[in-house]
PDB file of C-alpha atoms in Angstrom:
ATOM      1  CA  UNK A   1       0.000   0.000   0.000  1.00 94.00           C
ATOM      2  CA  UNK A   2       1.183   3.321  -0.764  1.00 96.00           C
ATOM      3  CA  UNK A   3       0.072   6.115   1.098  1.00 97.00           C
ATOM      4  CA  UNK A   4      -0.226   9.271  -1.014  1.00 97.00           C
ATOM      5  CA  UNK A   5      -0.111  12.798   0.626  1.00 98.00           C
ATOM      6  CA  UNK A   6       1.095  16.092  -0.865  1.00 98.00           C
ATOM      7  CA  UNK A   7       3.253  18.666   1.828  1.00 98.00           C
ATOM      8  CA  UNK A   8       1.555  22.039   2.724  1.00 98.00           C
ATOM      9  CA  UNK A   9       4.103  24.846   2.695  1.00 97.00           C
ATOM     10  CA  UNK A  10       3.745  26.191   6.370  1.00 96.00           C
ATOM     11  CA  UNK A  11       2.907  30.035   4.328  1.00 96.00           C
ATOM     12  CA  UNK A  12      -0.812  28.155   3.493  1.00 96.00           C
ATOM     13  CA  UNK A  13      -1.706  26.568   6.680  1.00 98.00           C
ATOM     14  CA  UNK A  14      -2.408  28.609   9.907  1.00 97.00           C
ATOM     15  CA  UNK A  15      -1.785  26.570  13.233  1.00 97.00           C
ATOM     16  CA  UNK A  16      -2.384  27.058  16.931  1.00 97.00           C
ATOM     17  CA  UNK A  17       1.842  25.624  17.830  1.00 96.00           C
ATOM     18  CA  UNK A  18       4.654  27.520  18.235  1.00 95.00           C
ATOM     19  CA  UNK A  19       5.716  30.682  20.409  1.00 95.00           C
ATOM     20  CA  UNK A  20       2.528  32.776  18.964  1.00 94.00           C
ATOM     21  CA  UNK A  21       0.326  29.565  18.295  1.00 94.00           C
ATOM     22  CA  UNK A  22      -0.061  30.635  14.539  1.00 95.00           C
ATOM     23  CA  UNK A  23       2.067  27.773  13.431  1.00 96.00           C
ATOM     24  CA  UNK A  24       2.093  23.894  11.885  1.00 96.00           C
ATOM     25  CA  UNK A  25       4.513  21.237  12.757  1.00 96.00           C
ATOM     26  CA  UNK A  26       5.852  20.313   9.274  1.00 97.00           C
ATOM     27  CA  UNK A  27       5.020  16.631  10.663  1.00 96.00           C
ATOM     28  CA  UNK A  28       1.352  17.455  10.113  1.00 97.00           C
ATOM     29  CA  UNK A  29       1.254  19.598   7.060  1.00 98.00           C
ATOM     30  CA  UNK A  30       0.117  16.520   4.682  1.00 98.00           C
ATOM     31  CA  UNK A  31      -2.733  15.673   2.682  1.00 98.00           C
ATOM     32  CA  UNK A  32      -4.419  13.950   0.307  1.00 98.00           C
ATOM     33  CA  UNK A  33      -3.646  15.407  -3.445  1.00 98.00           C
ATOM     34  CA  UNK A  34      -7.616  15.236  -3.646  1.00 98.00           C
ATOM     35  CA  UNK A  35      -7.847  17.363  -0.943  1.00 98.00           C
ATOM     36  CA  UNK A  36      -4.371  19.393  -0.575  1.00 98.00           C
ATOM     37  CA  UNK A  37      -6.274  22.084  -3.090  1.00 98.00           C
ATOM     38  CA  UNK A  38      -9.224  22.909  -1.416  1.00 98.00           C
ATOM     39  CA  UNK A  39      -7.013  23.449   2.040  1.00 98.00           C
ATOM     40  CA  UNK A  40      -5.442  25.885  -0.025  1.00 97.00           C
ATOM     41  CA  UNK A  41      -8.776  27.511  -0.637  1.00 96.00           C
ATOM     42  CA  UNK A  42      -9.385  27.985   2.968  1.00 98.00           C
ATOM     43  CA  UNK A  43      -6.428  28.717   4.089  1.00 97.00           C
ATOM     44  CA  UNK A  44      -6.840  32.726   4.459  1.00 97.00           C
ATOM     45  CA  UNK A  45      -8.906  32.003   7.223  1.00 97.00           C
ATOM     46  CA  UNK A  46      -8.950  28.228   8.464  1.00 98.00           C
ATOM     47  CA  UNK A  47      -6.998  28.042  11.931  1.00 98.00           C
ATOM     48  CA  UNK A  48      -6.490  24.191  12.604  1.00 98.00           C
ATOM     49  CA  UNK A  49      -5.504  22.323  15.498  1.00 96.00           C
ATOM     50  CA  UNK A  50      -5.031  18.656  13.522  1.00 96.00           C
ATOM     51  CA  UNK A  51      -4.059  17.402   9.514  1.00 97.00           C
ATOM     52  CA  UNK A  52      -2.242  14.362   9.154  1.00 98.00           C
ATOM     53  CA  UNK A  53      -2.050  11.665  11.807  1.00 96.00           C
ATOM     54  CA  UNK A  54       0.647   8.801  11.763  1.00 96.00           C
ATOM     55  CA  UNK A  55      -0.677   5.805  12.975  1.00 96.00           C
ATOM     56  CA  UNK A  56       1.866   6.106  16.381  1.00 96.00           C
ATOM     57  CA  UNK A  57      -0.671   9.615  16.615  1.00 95.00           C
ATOM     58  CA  UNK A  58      -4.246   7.763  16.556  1.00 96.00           C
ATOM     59  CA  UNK A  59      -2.954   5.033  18.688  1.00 96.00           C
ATOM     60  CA  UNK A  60      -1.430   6.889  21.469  1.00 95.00           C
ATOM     61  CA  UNK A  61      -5.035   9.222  20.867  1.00 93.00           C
ATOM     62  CA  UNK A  62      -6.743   6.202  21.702  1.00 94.00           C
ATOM     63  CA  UNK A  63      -5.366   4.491  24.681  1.00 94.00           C
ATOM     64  CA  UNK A  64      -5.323   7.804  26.060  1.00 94.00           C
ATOM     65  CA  UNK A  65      -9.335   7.774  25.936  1.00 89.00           C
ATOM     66  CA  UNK A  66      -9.158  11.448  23.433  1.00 87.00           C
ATOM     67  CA  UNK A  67     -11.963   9.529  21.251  1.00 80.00           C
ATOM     68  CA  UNK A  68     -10.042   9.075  18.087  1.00 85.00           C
ATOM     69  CA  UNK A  69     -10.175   6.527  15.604  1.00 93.00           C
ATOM     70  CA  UNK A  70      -7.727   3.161  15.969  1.00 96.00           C
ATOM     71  CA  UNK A  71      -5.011   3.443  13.259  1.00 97.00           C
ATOM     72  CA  UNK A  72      -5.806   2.971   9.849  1.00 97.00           C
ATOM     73  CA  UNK A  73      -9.610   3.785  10.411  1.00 97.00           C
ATOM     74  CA  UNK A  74      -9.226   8.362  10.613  1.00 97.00           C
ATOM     75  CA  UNK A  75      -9.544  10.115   7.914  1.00 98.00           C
ATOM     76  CA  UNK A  76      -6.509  11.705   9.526  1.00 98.00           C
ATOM     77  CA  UNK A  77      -4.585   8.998   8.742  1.00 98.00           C
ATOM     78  CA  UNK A  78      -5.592   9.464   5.284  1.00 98.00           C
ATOM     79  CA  UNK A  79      -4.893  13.432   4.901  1.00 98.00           C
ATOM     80  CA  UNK A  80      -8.891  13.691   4.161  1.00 98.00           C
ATOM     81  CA  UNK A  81      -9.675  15.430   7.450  1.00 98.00           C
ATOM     82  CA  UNK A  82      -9.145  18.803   9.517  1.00 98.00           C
ATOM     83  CA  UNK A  83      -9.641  19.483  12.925  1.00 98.00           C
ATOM     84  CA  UNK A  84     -10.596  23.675  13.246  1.00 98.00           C
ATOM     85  CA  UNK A  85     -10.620  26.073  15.873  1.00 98.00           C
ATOM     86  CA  UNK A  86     -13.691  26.888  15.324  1.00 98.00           C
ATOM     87  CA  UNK A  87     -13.291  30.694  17.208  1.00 97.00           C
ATOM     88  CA  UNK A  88     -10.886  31.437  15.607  1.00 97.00           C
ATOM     89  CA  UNK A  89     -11.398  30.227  12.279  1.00 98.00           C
ATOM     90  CA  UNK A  90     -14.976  32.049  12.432  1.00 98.00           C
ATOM     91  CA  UNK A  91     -13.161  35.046  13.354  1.00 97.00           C
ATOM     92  CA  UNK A  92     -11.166  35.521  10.634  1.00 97.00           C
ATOM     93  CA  UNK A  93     -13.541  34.281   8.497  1.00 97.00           C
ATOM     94  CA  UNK A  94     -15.762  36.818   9.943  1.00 97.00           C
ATOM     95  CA  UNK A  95     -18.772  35.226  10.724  1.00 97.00           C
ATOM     96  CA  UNK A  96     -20.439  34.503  13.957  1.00 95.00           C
ATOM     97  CA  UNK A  97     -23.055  31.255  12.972  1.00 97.00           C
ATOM     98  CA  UNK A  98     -21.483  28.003  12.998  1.00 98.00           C
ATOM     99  CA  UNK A  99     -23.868  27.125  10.301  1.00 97.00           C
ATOM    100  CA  UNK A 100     -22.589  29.896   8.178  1.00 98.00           C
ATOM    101  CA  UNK A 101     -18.930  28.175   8.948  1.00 98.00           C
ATOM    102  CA  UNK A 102     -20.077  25.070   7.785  1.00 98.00           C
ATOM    103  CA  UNK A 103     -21.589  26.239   4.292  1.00 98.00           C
ATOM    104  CA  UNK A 104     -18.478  27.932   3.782  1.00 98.00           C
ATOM    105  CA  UNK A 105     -16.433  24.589   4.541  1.00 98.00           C
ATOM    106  CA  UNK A 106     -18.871  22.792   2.185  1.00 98.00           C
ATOM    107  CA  UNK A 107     -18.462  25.041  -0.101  1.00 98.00           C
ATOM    108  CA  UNK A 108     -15.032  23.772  -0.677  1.00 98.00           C
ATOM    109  CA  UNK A 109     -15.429  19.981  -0.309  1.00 98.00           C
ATOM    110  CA  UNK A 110     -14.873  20.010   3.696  1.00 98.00           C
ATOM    111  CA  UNK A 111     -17.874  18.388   5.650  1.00 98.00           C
ATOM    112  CA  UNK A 112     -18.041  18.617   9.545  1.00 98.00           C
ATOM    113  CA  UNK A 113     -18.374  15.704  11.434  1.00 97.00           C
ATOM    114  CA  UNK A 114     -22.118  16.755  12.723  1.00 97.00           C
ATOM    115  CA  UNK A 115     -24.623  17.856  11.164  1.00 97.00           C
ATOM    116  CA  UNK A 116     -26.795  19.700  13.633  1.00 97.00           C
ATOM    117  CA  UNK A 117     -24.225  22.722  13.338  1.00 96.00           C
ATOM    118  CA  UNK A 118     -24.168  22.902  16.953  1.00 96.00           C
ATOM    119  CA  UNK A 119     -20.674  23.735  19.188  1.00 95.00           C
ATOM    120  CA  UNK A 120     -20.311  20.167  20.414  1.00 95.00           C
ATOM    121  CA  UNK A 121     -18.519  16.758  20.370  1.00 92.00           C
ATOM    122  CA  UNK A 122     -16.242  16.439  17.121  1.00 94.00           C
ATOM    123  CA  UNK A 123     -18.304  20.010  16.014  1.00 97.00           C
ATOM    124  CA  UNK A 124     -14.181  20.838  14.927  1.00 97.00           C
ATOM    125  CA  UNK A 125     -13.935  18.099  12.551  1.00 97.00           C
ATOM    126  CA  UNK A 126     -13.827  18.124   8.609  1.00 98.00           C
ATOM    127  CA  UNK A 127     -13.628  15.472   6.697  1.00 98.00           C
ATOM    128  CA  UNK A 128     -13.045  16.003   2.618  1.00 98.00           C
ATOM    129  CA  UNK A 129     -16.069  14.140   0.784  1.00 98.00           C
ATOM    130  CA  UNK A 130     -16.068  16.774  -2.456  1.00 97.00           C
ATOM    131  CA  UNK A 131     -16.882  20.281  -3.894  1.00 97.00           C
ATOM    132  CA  UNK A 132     -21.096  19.328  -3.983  1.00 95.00           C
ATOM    133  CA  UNK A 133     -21.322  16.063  -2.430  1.00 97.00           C
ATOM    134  CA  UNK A 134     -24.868  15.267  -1.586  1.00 95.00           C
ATOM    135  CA  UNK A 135     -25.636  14.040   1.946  1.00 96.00           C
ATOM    136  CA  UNK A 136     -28.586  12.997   3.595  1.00 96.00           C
ATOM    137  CA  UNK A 137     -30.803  15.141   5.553  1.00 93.00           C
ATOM    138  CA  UNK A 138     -31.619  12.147   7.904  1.00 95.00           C
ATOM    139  CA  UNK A 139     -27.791  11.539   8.840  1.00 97.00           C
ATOM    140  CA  UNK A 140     -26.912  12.979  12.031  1.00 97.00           C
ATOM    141  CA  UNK A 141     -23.153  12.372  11.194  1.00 97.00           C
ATOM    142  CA  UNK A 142     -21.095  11.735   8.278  1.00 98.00           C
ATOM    143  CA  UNK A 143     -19.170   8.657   9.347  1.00 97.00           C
ATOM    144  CA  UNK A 144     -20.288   6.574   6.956  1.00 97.00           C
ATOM    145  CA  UNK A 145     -19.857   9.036   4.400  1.00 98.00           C
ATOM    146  CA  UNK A 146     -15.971   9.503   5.852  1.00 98.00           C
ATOM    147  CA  UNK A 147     -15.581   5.563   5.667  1.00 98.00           C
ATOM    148  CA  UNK A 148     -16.144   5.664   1.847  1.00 98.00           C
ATOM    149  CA  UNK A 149     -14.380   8.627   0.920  1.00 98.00           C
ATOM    150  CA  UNK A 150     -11.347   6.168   2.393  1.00 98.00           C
ATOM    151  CA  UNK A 151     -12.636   2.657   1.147  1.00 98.00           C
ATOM    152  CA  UNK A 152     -12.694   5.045  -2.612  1.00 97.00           C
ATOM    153  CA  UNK A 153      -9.037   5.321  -2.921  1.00 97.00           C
ATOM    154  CA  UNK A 154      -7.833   2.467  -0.509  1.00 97.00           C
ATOM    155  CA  UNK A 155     -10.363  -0.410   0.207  1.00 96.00           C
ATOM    156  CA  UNK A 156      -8.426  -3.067  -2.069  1.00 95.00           C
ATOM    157  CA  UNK A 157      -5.042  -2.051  -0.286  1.00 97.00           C
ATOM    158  CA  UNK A 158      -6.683  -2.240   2.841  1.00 98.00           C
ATOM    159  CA  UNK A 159      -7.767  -6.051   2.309  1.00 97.00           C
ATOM    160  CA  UNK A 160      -4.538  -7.670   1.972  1.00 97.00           C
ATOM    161  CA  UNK A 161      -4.403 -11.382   1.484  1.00 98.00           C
ATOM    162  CA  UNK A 162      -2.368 -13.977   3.665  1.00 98.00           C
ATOM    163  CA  UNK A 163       0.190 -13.683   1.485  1.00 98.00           C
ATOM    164  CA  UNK A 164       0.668  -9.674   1.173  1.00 97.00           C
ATOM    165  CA  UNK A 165       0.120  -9.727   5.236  1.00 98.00           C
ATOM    166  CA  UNK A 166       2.964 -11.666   5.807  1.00 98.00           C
ATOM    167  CA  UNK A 167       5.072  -9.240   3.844  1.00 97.00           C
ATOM    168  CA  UNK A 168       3.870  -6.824   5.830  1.00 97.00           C
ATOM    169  CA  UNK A 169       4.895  -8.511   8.775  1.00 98.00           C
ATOM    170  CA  UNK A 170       8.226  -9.360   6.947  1.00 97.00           C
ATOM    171  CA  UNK A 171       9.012  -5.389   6.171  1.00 95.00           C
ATOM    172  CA  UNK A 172       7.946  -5.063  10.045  1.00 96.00           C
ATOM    173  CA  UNK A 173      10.288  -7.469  11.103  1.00 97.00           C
ATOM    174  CA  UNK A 174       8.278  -9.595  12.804  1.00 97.00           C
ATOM    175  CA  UNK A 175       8.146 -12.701  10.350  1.00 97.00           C
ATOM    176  CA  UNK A 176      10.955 -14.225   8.798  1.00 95.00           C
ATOM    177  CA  UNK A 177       9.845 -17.272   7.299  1.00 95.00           C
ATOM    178  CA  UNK A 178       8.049 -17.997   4.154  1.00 95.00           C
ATOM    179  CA  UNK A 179       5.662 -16.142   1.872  1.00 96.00           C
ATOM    180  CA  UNK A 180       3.785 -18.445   0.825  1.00 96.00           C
ATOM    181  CA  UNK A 181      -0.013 -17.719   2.120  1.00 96.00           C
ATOM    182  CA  UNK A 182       0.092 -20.427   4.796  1.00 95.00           C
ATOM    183  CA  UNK A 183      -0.809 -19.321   8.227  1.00 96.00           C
ATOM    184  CA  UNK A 184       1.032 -21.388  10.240  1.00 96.00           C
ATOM    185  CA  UNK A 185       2.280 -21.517  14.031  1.00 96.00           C
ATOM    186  CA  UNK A 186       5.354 -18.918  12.786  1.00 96.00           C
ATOM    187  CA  UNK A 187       2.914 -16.585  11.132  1.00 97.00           C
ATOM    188  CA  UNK A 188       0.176 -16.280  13.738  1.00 97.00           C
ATOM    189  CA  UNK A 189       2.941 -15.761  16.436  1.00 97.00           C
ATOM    190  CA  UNK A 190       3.848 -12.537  14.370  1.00 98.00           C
ATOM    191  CA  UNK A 191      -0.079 -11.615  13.788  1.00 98.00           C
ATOM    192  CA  UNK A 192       0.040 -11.687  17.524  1.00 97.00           C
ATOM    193  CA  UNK A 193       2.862  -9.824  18.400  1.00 97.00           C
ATOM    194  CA  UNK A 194       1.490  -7.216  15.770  1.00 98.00           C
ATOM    195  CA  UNK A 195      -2.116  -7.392  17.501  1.00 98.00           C
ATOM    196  CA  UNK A 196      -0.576  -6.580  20.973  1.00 97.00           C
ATOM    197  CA  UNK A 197       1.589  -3.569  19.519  1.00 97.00           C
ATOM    198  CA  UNK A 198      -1.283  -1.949  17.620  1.00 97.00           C
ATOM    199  CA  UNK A 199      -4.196  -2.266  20.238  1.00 94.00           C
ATOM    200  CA  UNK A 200      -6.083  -5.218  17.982  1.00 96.00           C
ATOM    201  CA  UNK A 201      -7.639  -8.028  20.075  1.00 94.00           C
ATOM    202  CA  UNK A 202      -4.856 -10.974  19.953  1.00 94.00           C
ATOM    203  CA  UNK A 203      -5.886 -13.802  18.764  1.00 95.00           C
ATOM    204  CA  UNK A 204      -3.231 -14.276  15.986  1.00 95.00           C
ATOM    205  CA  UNK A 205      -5.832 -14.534  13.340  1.00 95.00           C
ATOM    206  CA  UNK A 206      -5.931 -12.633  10.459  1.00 96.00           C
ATOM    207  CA  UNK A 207      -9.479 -10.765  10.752  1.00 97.00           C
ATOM    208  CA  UNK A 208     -10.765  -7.703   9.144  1.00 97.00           C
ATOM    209  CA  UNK A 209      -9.106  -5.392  11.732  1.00 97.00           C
ATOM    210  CA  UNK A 210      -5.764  -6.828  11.867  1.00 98.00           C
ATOM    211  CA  UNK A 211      -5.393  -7.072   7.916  1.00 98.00           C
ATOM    212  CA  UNK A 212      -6.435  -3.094   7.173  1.00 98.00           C
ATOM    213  CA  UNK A 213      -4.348  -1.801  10.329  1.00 98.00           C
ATOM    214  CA  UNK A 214      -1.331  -4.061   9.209  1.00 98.00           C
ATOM    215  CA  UNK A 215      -1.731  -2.790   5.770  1.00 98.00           C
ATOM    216  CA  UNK A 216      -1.927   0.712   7.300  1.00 98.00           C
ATOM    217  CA  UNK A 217       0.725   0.179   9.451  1.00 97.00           C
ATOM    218  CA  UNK A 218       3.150  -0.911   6.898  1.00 97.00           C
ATOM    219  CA  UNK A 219       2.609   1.437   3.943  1.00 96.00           C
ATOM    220  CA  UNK A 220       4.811   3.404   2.156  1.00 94.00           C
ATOM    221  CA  UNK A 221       4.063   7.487   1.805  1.00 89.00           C
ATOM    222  CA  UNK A 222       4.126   8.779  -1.649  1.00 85.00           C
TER     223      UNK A 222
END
C-alpha cells in the first residue's frame, strides 16, 4: 500500500503551535492530493488544530481515551480530514453562525463531522467528501460518508491477502519465514505480536481489523 499525501508549505496553513500559536509542525502539514487544493482555498482564514495523523498519533489518541479513531480507520490517517478552531477560524472568516462556517467549509469539499451545526462533540472536525457532495438530511453524522471517501481510494489495499500480510509482517520485522499464504504456528505468532503492539484483540488470526491496520501500518508514503 502506498500512502499518497502532498506537503503544505507552512505560508498556506495557519496553526495554533509555536511561540505565537499561529504555526504547523511540518510533521502534520500533509494531505491527500484530492484534498491538498481545497485546504489551499481555505487557508486565508482556516486556523487548525489537527491534519495528518501517523498511525503512532491515533494510537497513542486512543489508549489515552481522546476519542479518536484506531489506526488505519481516521480520515486523519488518510490526509482527508481537519480538525478547526472553530473561534478562531470564524473570526477571521468573519462570521459569527457556525452554520454559516459550515456552508463555507462545504463550499469547498470540507464536511463537519455533525450535522446539527451545533458547538459540540467532534463540532471541529472536517472530513473532505467533495466540492457538492450530496448528503442525507436524515444523517446525524457523516461517518459513513468519511468511511467511503477512504474505502474510494484504498479499500483493495486495505484487504490484503495472507500472502501480502505476511510481507507486511516481513518489512515489520516480525516474520521471517516464508511467503507463501500459509498461516502457520510462525505466522500467527507474528499476527500476535502485531495485535498486541497496535491495540487489535490478539488472537493471531488474520481478521478484518488486523489485515487493514497491518496494511496501514506498513505502507509506504508517496
Amino acid at each position: 500500500m502506498r500512502l499518497r499525501l502532498t506537503p503544505l508549505p507552512a505560508s498556506v496553513v495557519r496553526g495554533i503551535y509555536g511561540p505565537k500559536r499561529d504555526t504547523m509542525p511540518e510533521r502534520l502539514r500533509f494531505l491527500h492530493p484530492d484534498a491538498a487544493p481545497h485546504y489551499v482555498a481555505i487557508g486565508p482564514w482556516a486556523v487548525v488544530s489537527d491534519m495528518f495523523r501517523t498511525a503512532e498519533s491515533s494510537l497513542a489518541a486512543v489508549r489515552a481515551k481522546r476519542g479518536a479513531q484506531p489506526p488505519g480507520y481516521s480520515a486523519h490517517n488518510y490526509g482527508l480530514a481537519v480538525d478547526l478552531d472553530i473561534d478562531a477560524s470564524m473570526k477571521r472568516l468573519g462570521v459569527t453562525s457556525k452554520g454559516d462556517l459550515d456552508a463555507m467549509m462545504e463550499s469547498h469539499g470540507w464536511f463537519c463531522h455533525r450535522r446539527d451545526h451545533r458547538m459540540a462533540f467532534e463540532a471541529w472536525h472536517y472530513s473532505y467528501l467533495g466540492v457538492g457532495a450530496a448528503i442525507s438530511p436524515k444523517v446525524k453524522t457523516i461517518v459513513g460518508y468519511t468511511e467511503q471517501a477512504i474505502l474510494d481510494r484504498y479499500g483493495k489495499d486495505l484487504a490484503p491477502d495472507d500472502a501480502e500480510a505476511q510481507r507486511m509482517l516481513y518489512r515489520l520485522g516480525l516474520y521471517h519465514g516464508a511467503i507463501d499464504g500459509d498461516i502457520g504456528p510462525r505466522s500467527r505468532e507474528a499476527v500476535g505480536a502485531f495485535q498486541r503492539a497496535w491495540g487489535v484483540r490478539d488472537s493471531g488470526k488474520l481478521d478484518a481489523r488486523t489485515r487493514r491496520t497491518l496494511a496501514y501500518v506498513s505502507a509506504e508514503r508517496a
